[in-house]
Each structure stands twice: as structure tokens, then as C-alpha cells.
Tab-separated table of N, CA, C and O in Angstrom:
chain	number	residue	atom	x	y	z
A	1	MET	N	-118.898	91.585	-26.832
A	1	MET	CA	-119.406	90.032	-27.133
A	1	MET	C	-120.704	90.676	-27.841
A	1	MET	O	-121.778	91.329	-27.392
A	2	ALA	N	-121.060	89.964	-29.165
A	2	ALA	CA	-122.470	90.274	-29.719
A	2	ALA	C	-123.696	89.508	-28.952
A	2	ALA	O	-123.428	88.496	-28.227
A	3	PHE	N	-125.041	90.013	-29.036
A	3	PHE	CA	-126.000	89.492	-28.456
A	3	PHE	C	-126.193	87.860	-28.958
A	3	PHE	O	-126.493	87.883	-30.288
A	4	TYR	N	-126.668	86.801	-28.112
A	4	TYR	CA	-126.852	85.630	-28.519
A	4	TYR	C	-128.376	85.658	-28.901
A	4	TYR	O	-129.147	85.661	-27.650
A	5	LYS	N	-128.800	85.127	-29.587
A	5	LYS	CA	-130.350	84.805	-29.953
A	5	LYS	C	-130.850	83.444	-29.727
A	5	LYS	O	-131.781	83.256	-30.524
A	6	GLY	N	-130.085	82.470	-29.057
A	6	GLY	CA	-130.324	81.297	-29.037
A	6	GLY	C	-131.496	81.246	-27.794
A	6	GLY	O	-131.851	81.920	-27.069
A	7	ALA	N	-131.200	79.869	-27.155
A	7	ALA	CA	-131.834	79.323	-26.106
A	7	ALA	C	-131.429	80.123	-24.986
A	7	ALA	O	-130.013	80.603	-24.994
A	8	ALA	N	-131.667	80.291	-23.540
A	8	ALA	CA	-131.092	80.808	-22.697
A	8	ALA	C	-130.118	79.647	-22.179
A	8	ALA	O	-129.259	80.367	-21.672
A	9	SER	N	-130.133	78.839	-22.315
A	9	SER	CA	-129.052	77.723	-21.499
A	9	SER	C	-127.822	77.765	-22.436
A	9	SER	O	-126.945	77.383	-21.638
A	10	GLU	N	-128.343	77.926	-23.483
A	10	GLU	CA	-126.811	78.230	-24.394
A	10	GLU	C	-126.033	79.533	-24.128
A	10	GLU	O	-124.988	79.373	-24.425
A	11	GLY	N	-127.243	80.272	-23.980
A	11	GLY	CA	-126.482	81.977	-23.581
A	11	GLY	C	-125.368	81.678	-22.402
A	11	GLY	O	-124.333	82.089	-22.099
A	12	SER	N	-126.068	80.820	-21.432
A	12	SER	CA	-125.359	80.929	-20.267
A	12	SER	C	-124.119	79.961	-20.370
A	12	SER	O	-122.885	80.459	-19.558
A	13	ARG	N	-124.218	78.994	-20.989
A	13	ARG	CA	-122.971	77.724	-21.342
A	13	ARG	C	-121.992	78.587	-22.048
A	13	ARG	O	-120.784	78.557	-21.781
A	14	ALA	N	-122.335	79.703	-23.238
A	14	ALA	CA	-121.289	80.658	-23.597
A	14	ALA	C	-120.940	81.240	-22.645
A	14	ALA	O	-119.401	81.832	-22.735
A	15	MET	N	-121.344	81.972	-21.943
A	15	MET	CA	-120.804	82.877	-20.916
A	15	MET	C	-119.933	82.222	-20.040
A	15	MET	O	-118.763	82.483	-19.878
A	16	ARG	N	-120.413	81.080	-19.554
A	16	ARG	CA	-119.342	80.064	-18.638
A	16	ARG	C	-117.947	79.799	-19.383
A	16	ARG	O	-117.084	80.025	-18.992
A	17	LEU	N	-118.227	79.429	-20.673
A	17	LEU	CA	-117.075	78.963	-21.432
A	17	LEU	C	-116.286	80.197	-21.645
A	17	LEU	O	-114.876	80.393	-21.759
A	18	LEU	N	-116.986	81.500	-21.751
A	18	LEU	CA	-116.237	82.602	-22.038
A	18	LEU	C	-115.122	82.869	-20.645
A	18	LEU	O	-114.102	83.231	-20.641
A	19	LYS	N	-115.774	82.967	-19.383
A	19	LYS	CA	-115.028	82.978	-18.247
A	19	LYS	C	-114.021	81.930	-18.196
A	19	LYS	O	-112.927	82.339	-17.741
A	20	GLN	N	-114.258	80.925	-18.334
A	20	GLN	CA	-113.237	79.794	-18.524
A	20	GLN	C	-111.956	80.065	-19.260
A	20	GLN	O	-110.801	79.858	-19.061
A	21	ARG	N	-112.272	80.627	-20.449
A	21	ARG	CA	-111.117	80.844	-21.344
A	21	ARG	C	-110.290	82.302	-20.701
A	21	ARG	O	-109.311	82.420	-20.726
A	22	GLU	N	-111.149	83.387	-19.956
A	22	GLU	CA	-110.418	84.473	-19.618
A	22	GLU	C	-109.419	84.035	-18.403
A	22	GLU	O	-108.368	84.232	-18.276
A	23	LYS	N	-110.238	82.926	-17.526
A	23	LYS	CA	-109.280	82.390	-16.692
A	23	LYS	C	-108.078	81.634	-16.873
A	23	LYS	O	-107.101	81.726	-16.710
A	24	LYS	N	-108.226	81.046	-17.948
A	24	LYS	CA	-106.772	80.256	-18.672
A	24	LYS	C	-106.166	81.135	-19.420
A	24	LYS	O	-104.939	81.129	-18.818
A	25	GLN	N	-106.597	82.120	-19.763
A	25	GLN	CA	-105.677	83.346	-20.643
A	25	GLN	C	-104.975	83.922	-19.277
A	25	GLN	O	-103.524	84.268	-19.250
A	26	GLU	N	-105.441	84.473	-18.031
A	26	GLU	CA	-104.869	84.953	-16.925
A	26	GLU	C	-103.701	84.075	-16.455
A	26	GLU	O	-102.856	84.677	-16.121
A	27	GLU	N	-104.071	82.686	-16.200
A	27	GLU	CA	-103.094	81.734	-15.866
A	27	GLU	C	-101.954	81.785	-16.593
A	27	GLU	O	-100.546	81.511	-16.412
A	28	ILE	N	-102.276	81.482	-17.945
A	28	ILE	CA	-101.119	81.522	-19.128
A	28	ILE	C	-100.143	82.778	-19.282
A	28	ILE	O	-99.030	82.851	-19.091
A	29	GLU	N	-100.573	84.104	-18.851
A	29	GLU	CA	-99.815	85.255	-18.498
A	29	GLU	C	-99.344	85.086	-17.333
A	29	GLU	O	-97.823	85.602	-17.125
A	30	ARG	N	-99.581	84.929	-15.968
A	30	ARG	CA	-99.148	84.830	-15.106
A	30	ARG	C	-97.791	83.612	-15.084
A	30	ARG	O	-96.859	83.924	-14.598
A	31	LYS	N	-97.812	82.382	-15.816
A	31	LYS	CA	-97.039	81.566	-16.187
A	31	LYS	C	-95.894	82.363	-16.811
A	31	LYS	O	-94.610	81.962	-16.694
A	32	LYS	N	-95.994	82.956	-17.833
A	32	LYS	CA	-95.167	83.734	-18.795
A	32	LYS	C	-94.392	84.495	-17.977
A	32	LYS	O	-93.516	84.447	-18.257
A	33	LYS	N	-94.920	85.408	-17.111
A	33	LYS	CA	-94.006	86.192	-15.899
A	33	LYS	C	-93.357	85.517	-15.280
A	33	LYS	O	-92.189	86.061	-15.113
A	34	GLU	N	-93.902	84.506	-14.866
A	34	GLU	CA	-92.975	83.505	-13.953
A	34	GLU	C	-91.667	83.013	-14.722
A	34	GLU	O	-90.461	83.262	-14.198
A	35	ILE	N	-91.784	82.720	-15.829
A	35	ILE	CA	-90.521	82.139	-16.847
A	35	ILE	C	-89.548	83.145	-17.274
A	35	ILE	O	-88.465	82.812	-17.073
A	36	GLU	N	-90.510	84.338	-17.397
A	36	GLU	CA	-89.556	85.603	-17.642
A	36	GLU	C	-88.468	85.917	-16.240
A	36	GLU	O	-87.444	86.167	-16.495
A	37	GLU	N	-89.414	85.828	-15.172
A	37	GLU	CA	-88.438	86.387	-14.316
A	37	GLU	C	-87.366	85.049	-13.787
A	37	GLU	O	-86.357	85.334	-13.308
A	38	SER	N	-87.644	83.738	-13.872
A	38	SER	CA	-86.766	82.872	-13.728
A	38	SER	C	-85.937	82.932	-14.646
A	38	SER	O	-84.452	82.685	-14.378
A	39	GLU	N	-85.942	83.006	-15.736
A	39	GLU	CA	-84.999	83.076	-16.908
A	39	GLU	C	-84.106	84.539	-16.632
A	39	GLU	O	-82.786	84.251	-16.699
A	40	ALA	N	-84.540	85.453	-16.317
A	40	ALA	CA	-83.547	86.859	-15.888
A	40	ALA	C	-83.126	86.455	-14.861
A	40	ALA	O	-81.514	86.896	-14.668
A	41	GLN	N	-83.339	85.396	-13.725
A	41	GLN	CA	-82.357	85.451	-12.472
A	41	GLN	C	-81.295	84.314	-12.882
A	41	GLN	O	-80.237	84.555	-12.716
A	42	ARG	N	-81.894	83.561	-13.840
A	42	ARG	CA	-80.587	82.525	-14.127
A	42	ARG	C	-79.717	83.145	-15.079
A	42	ARG	O	-78.381	83.096	-15.016
A	43	VAL	N	-79.923	84.031	-15.796
A	43	VAL	CA	-78.937	84.895	-16.760
A	43	VAL	C	-78.280	85.679	-15.905
A	43	VAL	O	-76.729	85.990	-16.139
A	44	ALA	N	-78.635	86.216	-14.942
A	44	ALA	CA	-77.847	87.262	-14.035
A	44	ALA	C	-77.037	86.440	-13.408
A	44	ALA	O	-75.916	86.742	-13.157
A	45	LYS	N	-77.278	85.152	-12.756
A	45	LYS	CA	-76.468	84.071	-11.979
A	45	LYS	C	-75.351	83.919	-12.971
A	45	LYS	O	-73.841	83.702	-12.760
A	46	VAL	N	-75.509	83.638	-14.190
A	46	VAL	CA	-74.515	82.916	-15.330
A	46	VAL	C	-73.680	84.130	-15.493
A	46	VAL	O	-72.380	84.109	-15.637
A	47	THR	N	-74.012	85.493	-15.697
A	47	THR	CA	-73.274	86.446	-15.878
A	47	THR	C	-72.247	87.172	-14.947
A	47	THR	O	-71.168	87.213	-14.948
A	48	HIS	N	-72.573	86.658	-13.359
A	48	HIS	CA	-72.024	86.856	-12.405
A	48	HIS	C	-70.729	85.685	-11.970
A	48	HIS	O	-69.523	86.016	-11.782
A	49	ILE	N	-71.295	84.593	-12.323
A	49	ILE	CA	-70.122	83.634	-12.396
A	49	ILE	C	-69.144	83.686	-13.248
A	49	ILE	O	-67.924	83.789	-13.335
A	50	ASN	N	-69.576	84.319	-14.636
A	50	ASN	CA	-68.551	84.625	-15.758
A	50	ASN	C	-67.836	85.481	-15.385
A	50	ASN	O	-66.447	85.418	-15.513
A	51	ALA	N	-68.236	86.506	-14.748
A	51	ALA	CA	-67.363	87.863	-14.311
A	51	ALA	C	-66.276	87.508	-13.424
A	51	ALA	O	-65.163	87.746	-13.298
A	52	LYS	N	-66.690	86.460	-12.308
A	52	LYS	CA	-65.855	86.068	-11.528
A	52	LYS	C	-64.437	85.422	-12.172
A	52	LYS	O	-63.137	85.625	-11.766
A	53	PHE	N	-64.760	84.415	-13.270
A	53	PHE	CA	-63.745	83.670	-13.954
A	53	PHE	C	-62.894	84.662	-14.736
A	53	PHE	O	-61.667	84.553	-14.717
A	54	SER	N	-63.803	85.142	-15.654
A	54	SER	CA	-62.696	86.326	-16.423
A	54	SER	C	-61.864	87.052	-16.127
A	54	SER	O	-60.688	87.361	-16.031
A	55	SER	N	-61.964	87.355	-14.930
A	55	SER	CA	-61.381	88.545	-14.032
A	55	SER	C	-60.226	87.979	-13.652
A	55	SER	O	-58.918	88.521	-13.461
A	56	HIS	N	-60.401	86.829	-12.747
A	56	HIS	CA	-59.516	85.918	-12.250
A	56	HIS	C	-58.388	85.684	-13.077
A	56	HIS	O	-57.269	85.740	-13.548
A	57	TYR	N	-59.071	85.056	-14.035
A	57	TYR	CA	-57.903	84.441	-15.633
A	57	TYR	C	-57.198	85.612	-16.110
A	57	TYR	O	-56.115	85.696	-16.138
A	58	ASP	N	-57.874	86.882	-16.560
A	58	ASP	CA	-57.096	87.969	-17.082
A	58	ASP	C	-55.948	88.681	-16.015
A	58	ASP	O	-55.017	88.661	-16.617
A	59	ALA	N	-56.194	88.640	-14.989
A	59	ALA	CA	-54.834	89.115	-13.898
A	59	ALA	C	-53.738	88.016	-13.620
A	59	ALA	O	-52.716	88.812	-13.911
A	60	VAL	N	-54.404	86.805	-13.801
A	60	VAL	CA	-53.313	85.750	-13.814
A	60	VAL	C	-52.435	85.792	-14.846
A	60	VAL	O	-51.361	85.713	-15.273
A	61	GLU	N	-53.300	85.824	-15.858
A	61	GLU	CA	-52.568	85.576	-17.516
A	61	GLU	C	-51.494	87.158	-17.597
A	61	GLU	O	-50.447	87.050	-18.360
A	62	ALA	N	-52.270	88.277	-17.409
A	62	ALA	CA	-51.550	89.302	-17.366
A	62	ALA	C	-50.199	89.316	-16.440
A	62	ALA	O	-48.782	89.653	-16.981
A	63	GLN	N	-50.285	88.908	-15.409
A	63	GLN	CA	-48.957	88.845	-14.994
A	63	GLN	C	-48.058	87.929	-15.433
A	63	GLN	O	-46.653	88.157	-15.053
A	64	LEU	N	-48.722	86.461	-15.588
A	64	LEU	CA	-47.415	85.883	-15.790
A	64	LEU	C	-46.820	86.221	-17.501
A	64	LEU	O	-45.688	85.699	-17.598
A	65	LYS	N	-47.534	86.912	-18.194
A	65	LYS	CA	-47.005	87.518	-19.486
A	65	LYS	C	-45.897	88.572	-19.210
A	65	LYS	O	-44.798	88.655	-19.434
A	66	SER	N	-46.097	89.403	-18.187
A	66	SER	CA	-45.123	90.094	-17.649
A	66	SER	C	-43.883	89.693	-17.080
A	66	SER	O	-42.925	90.446	-17.153
A	67	GLU	N	-44.008	88.429	-16.565
A	67	GLU	CA	-43.137	88.225	-15.569
A	67	GLU	C	-42.193	86.995	-16.493
A	67	GLU	O	-41.250	86.630	-16.527
A	68	THR	N	-42.790	86.478	-17.516
A	68	THR	CA	-42.229	85.664	-18.442
A	68	THR	C	-41.433	86.573	-19.738
A	68	THR	O	-41.879	87.089	-20.474
A	69	VAL	N	-40.037	85.928	-19.849
A	69	VAL	CA	-39.288	86.836	-21.035
A	69	VAL	C	-38.614	85.861	-21.784
A	69	VAL	O	-37.994	84.656	-21.072
A	70	GLY	N	-38.703	85.781	-23.163
A	70	GLY	CA	-38.099	84.838	-23.875
A	70	GLY	C	-38.360	83.523	-23.701
A	70	GLY	O	-39.650	83.227	-23.325
A	71	LEU	N	-37.678	82.249	-24.411
A	71	LEU	CA	-38.144	80.832	-24.516
A	71	LEU	C	-38.397	80.287	-23.136
A	71	LEU	O	-37.294	80.593	-22.547
A	72	VAL	N	-39.531	79.675	-22.716
A	72	VAL	CA	-39.353	78.923	-21.473
A	72	VAL	C	-40.194	77.617	-21.733
A	72	VAL	O	-40.802	77.333	-22.454
A	73	THR	N	-39.624	76.725	-20.941
A	73	THR	CA	-40.100	75.157	-21.063
A	73	THR	C	-41.611	75.390	-20.620
A	73	THR	O	-41.798	76.201	-19.722
A	74	LEU	N	-42.204	74.067	-21.230
A	74	LEU	CA	-43.657	74.079	-20.743
A	74	LEU	C	-43.724	73.774	-19.218
A	74	LEU	O	-44.690	74.385	-18.435
A	75	ASN	N	-42.809	72.986	-18.641
A	75	ASN	CA	-42.845	72.806	-16.849
A	75	ASN	C	-42.370	74.207	-16.160
A	75	ASN	O	-43.383	74.445	-15.327
A	76	GLU	N	-41.599	74.836	-17.000
A	76	GLU	CA	-41.411	76.211	-16.151
A	76	GLU	C	-42.653	76.861	-16.340
A	76	GLU	O	-43.025	77.672	-14.931
A	77	MET	N	-43.122	76.995	-17.369
A	77	MET	CA	-44.562	77.637	-17.681
A	77	MET	C	-45.737	77.566	-16.688
A	77	MET	O	-46.395	78.308	-16.091
A	78	LYS	N	-45.811	76.028	-16.485
A	78	LYS	CA	-46.724	75.464	-15.445
A	78	LYS	C	-46.493	76.175	-14.300
A	78	LYS	O	-47.379	76.422	-13.537
A	79	THR	N	-45.528	75.765	-13.867
A	79	THR	CA	-45.170	76.049	-12.121
A	79	THR	C	-45.131	77.463	-12.017
A	79	THR	O	-45.975	77.699	-11.313
A	80	LYS	N	-44.602	78.494	-12.858
A	80	LYS	CA	-44.896	79.954	-12.697
A	80	LYS	C	-46.563	80.117	-12.660
A	80	LYS	O	-47.000	80.628	-11.723
A	81	GLN	N	-47.330	79.338	-13.578
A	81	GLN	CA	-48.787	79.375	-13.570
A	81	GLN	C	-49.368	79.097	-12.195
A	81	GLN	O	-49.940	80.012	-11.877
A	82	GLU	N	-48.814	78.049	-11.881
A	82	GLU	CA	-49.589	77.590	-10.343
A	82	GLU	C	-49.281	78.299	-9.595
A	82	GLU	O	-50.273	78.822	-8.423
A	83	ILE	N	-47.985	79.025	-9.570
A	83	ILE	CA	-47.697	79.654	-8.156
A	83	ILE	C	-48.492	81.189	-8.277
A	83	ILE	O	-48.782	81.624	-7.438
A	84	LEU	N	-48.554	81.847	-9.399
A	84	LEU	CA	-49.509	82.948	-9.807
A	84	LEU	C	-50.776	82.881	-9.452
A	84	LEU	O	-51.238	83.638	-8.499
A	85	VAL	N	-51.359	81.486	-9.593
A	85	VAL	CA	-52.798	81.092	-9.632
A	85	VAL	C	-52.912	81.151	-7.862
A	85	VAL	O	-53.899	81.682	-7.374
A	86	LYS	N	-52.148	80.741	-7.024
A	86	LYS	CA	-51.926	80.371	-5.722
A	86	LYS	C	-51.842	81.805	-4.920
A	86	LYS	O	-52.631	82.154	-4.074
A	87	GLU	N	-50.940	82.450	-5.671
A	87	GLU	CA	-51.115	83.859	-5.000
A	87	GLU	C	-52.205	84.686	-4.987
A	87	GLU	O	-52.517	85.345	-4.143
A	88	ARG	N	-52.688	84.452	-6.405
A	88	ARG	CA	-54.054	85.291	-6.407
A	88	ARG	C	-55.060	84.703	-5.601
A	88	ARG	O	-56.037	85.484	-5.283
A	89	GLU	N	-55.352	83.540	-5.571
A	89	GLU	CA	-56.207	83.187	-4.309
A	89	GLU	C	-55.960	83.543	-2.906
A	89	GLU	O	-56.943	83.770	-2.343
A	90	LYS	N	-54.741	83.672	-2.627
A	90	LYS	CA	-54.164	83.852	-1.298
A	90	LYS	C	-54.833	85.761	-1.179
A	90	LYS	O	-55.566	86.156	0.028
A	91	ASP	N	-54.688	86.140	-2.190
A	91	ASP	CA	-54.788	87.831	-2.118
A	91	ASP	C	-56.537	88.146	-2.061
A	91	ASP	O	-56.916	88.879	-1.612
A	92	LEU	N	-57.224	87.131	-3.005
A	92	LEU	CA	-58.823	87.076	-2.798
A	92	LEU	C	-59.352	86.613	-1.434
A	92	LEU	O	-60.067	87.273	-1.082
A	93	ALA	N	-58.614	85.753	-0.724
A	93	ALA	CA	-59.014	85.155	0.329
A	93	ALA	C	-58.545	86.398	1.206
A	93	ALA	O	-59.371	86.415	2.286
A	94	LYS	N	-57.363	87.224	0.982
A	94	LYS	CA	-57.324	88.131	2.415
A	94	LYS	C	-58.546	89.035	2.231
A	94	LYS	O	-58.802	89.519	3.022
A	95	LYS	N	-58.710	89.728	1.061
A	95	LYS	CA	-59.815	90.849	0.772
A	95	LYS	C	-60.753	90.095	1.191
A	95	LYS	O	-61.698	91.090	1.843
A	96	ARG	N	-61.438	88.875	0.866
A	96	ARG	CA	-62.556	88.530	1.692
A	96	ARG	C	-62.481	88.579	2.991
A	96	ARG	O	-63.962	88.654	3.762
A	97	ALA	N	-61.727	88.044	3.437
A	97	ALA	CA	-61.628	88.320	5.274
A	97	ALA	C	-61.472	89.600	5.531
A	97	ALA	O	-62.035	89.743	6.711
A	98	GLU	N	-61.005	90.693	5.043
A	98	GLU	CA	-61.322	91.953	5.528
A	98	GLU	C	-62.581	92.406	5.343
A	98	GLU	O	-63.165	93.394	5.940
A	99	VAL	N	-63.595	92.287	4.290
A	99	VAL	CA	-64.684	92.453	4.344
A	99	VAL	C	-65.677	91.913	5.239
A	99	VAL	O	-66.073	91.975	6.142
């Protein structure tokens, strides 16, 4: 900072304002870090949730494709899909129970 050549009271006022600005800047930096951390946690949760659903759906879909041959009515397809989803949920529940 340059030297101030005015009244002494003005110099102390300038120093006080400078210290206030520094405190506010530190507070802003702290808040920025908090926001970045909370955003990173939110993104991690979202990716974790997306991973759960995509793997479950892909496994059911692949099994449904392998078991379905030729033309099938909509009702038959829905019942097969429901059965496969229930089986998949049972398997996942067994795995969770073992762990």
C-alpha cells in the first residue's frame, strides 16, 4: 500500500476499511469452498444413484432380450419383464443379506 499523507484519522480509517475488506474477502473464499464441496457431494450422490438404476435396468433388459424370440404381444412382454424385475430384486436382496 502506498503511504498516505493526509490526516492521521484518515489514515487509521483507511487501515480499518482495508482490514474489513480483507475479512470479507476471506469470508467469500470460505463460502466458495463450502459451495464447491457441497456441489461435489451432490454430484457424487447423483452419479451413485444413476449407477444403481442403469446397471439394474441393463441387466433386466439384456435378460429380456435373450429370453424373447420372435413376435410377442405387449401383455406377454410386460409379464416377462415384471417377472425378470422381481427375480433381479430377489437376487439383489440375497446379495445384500450375505454382506
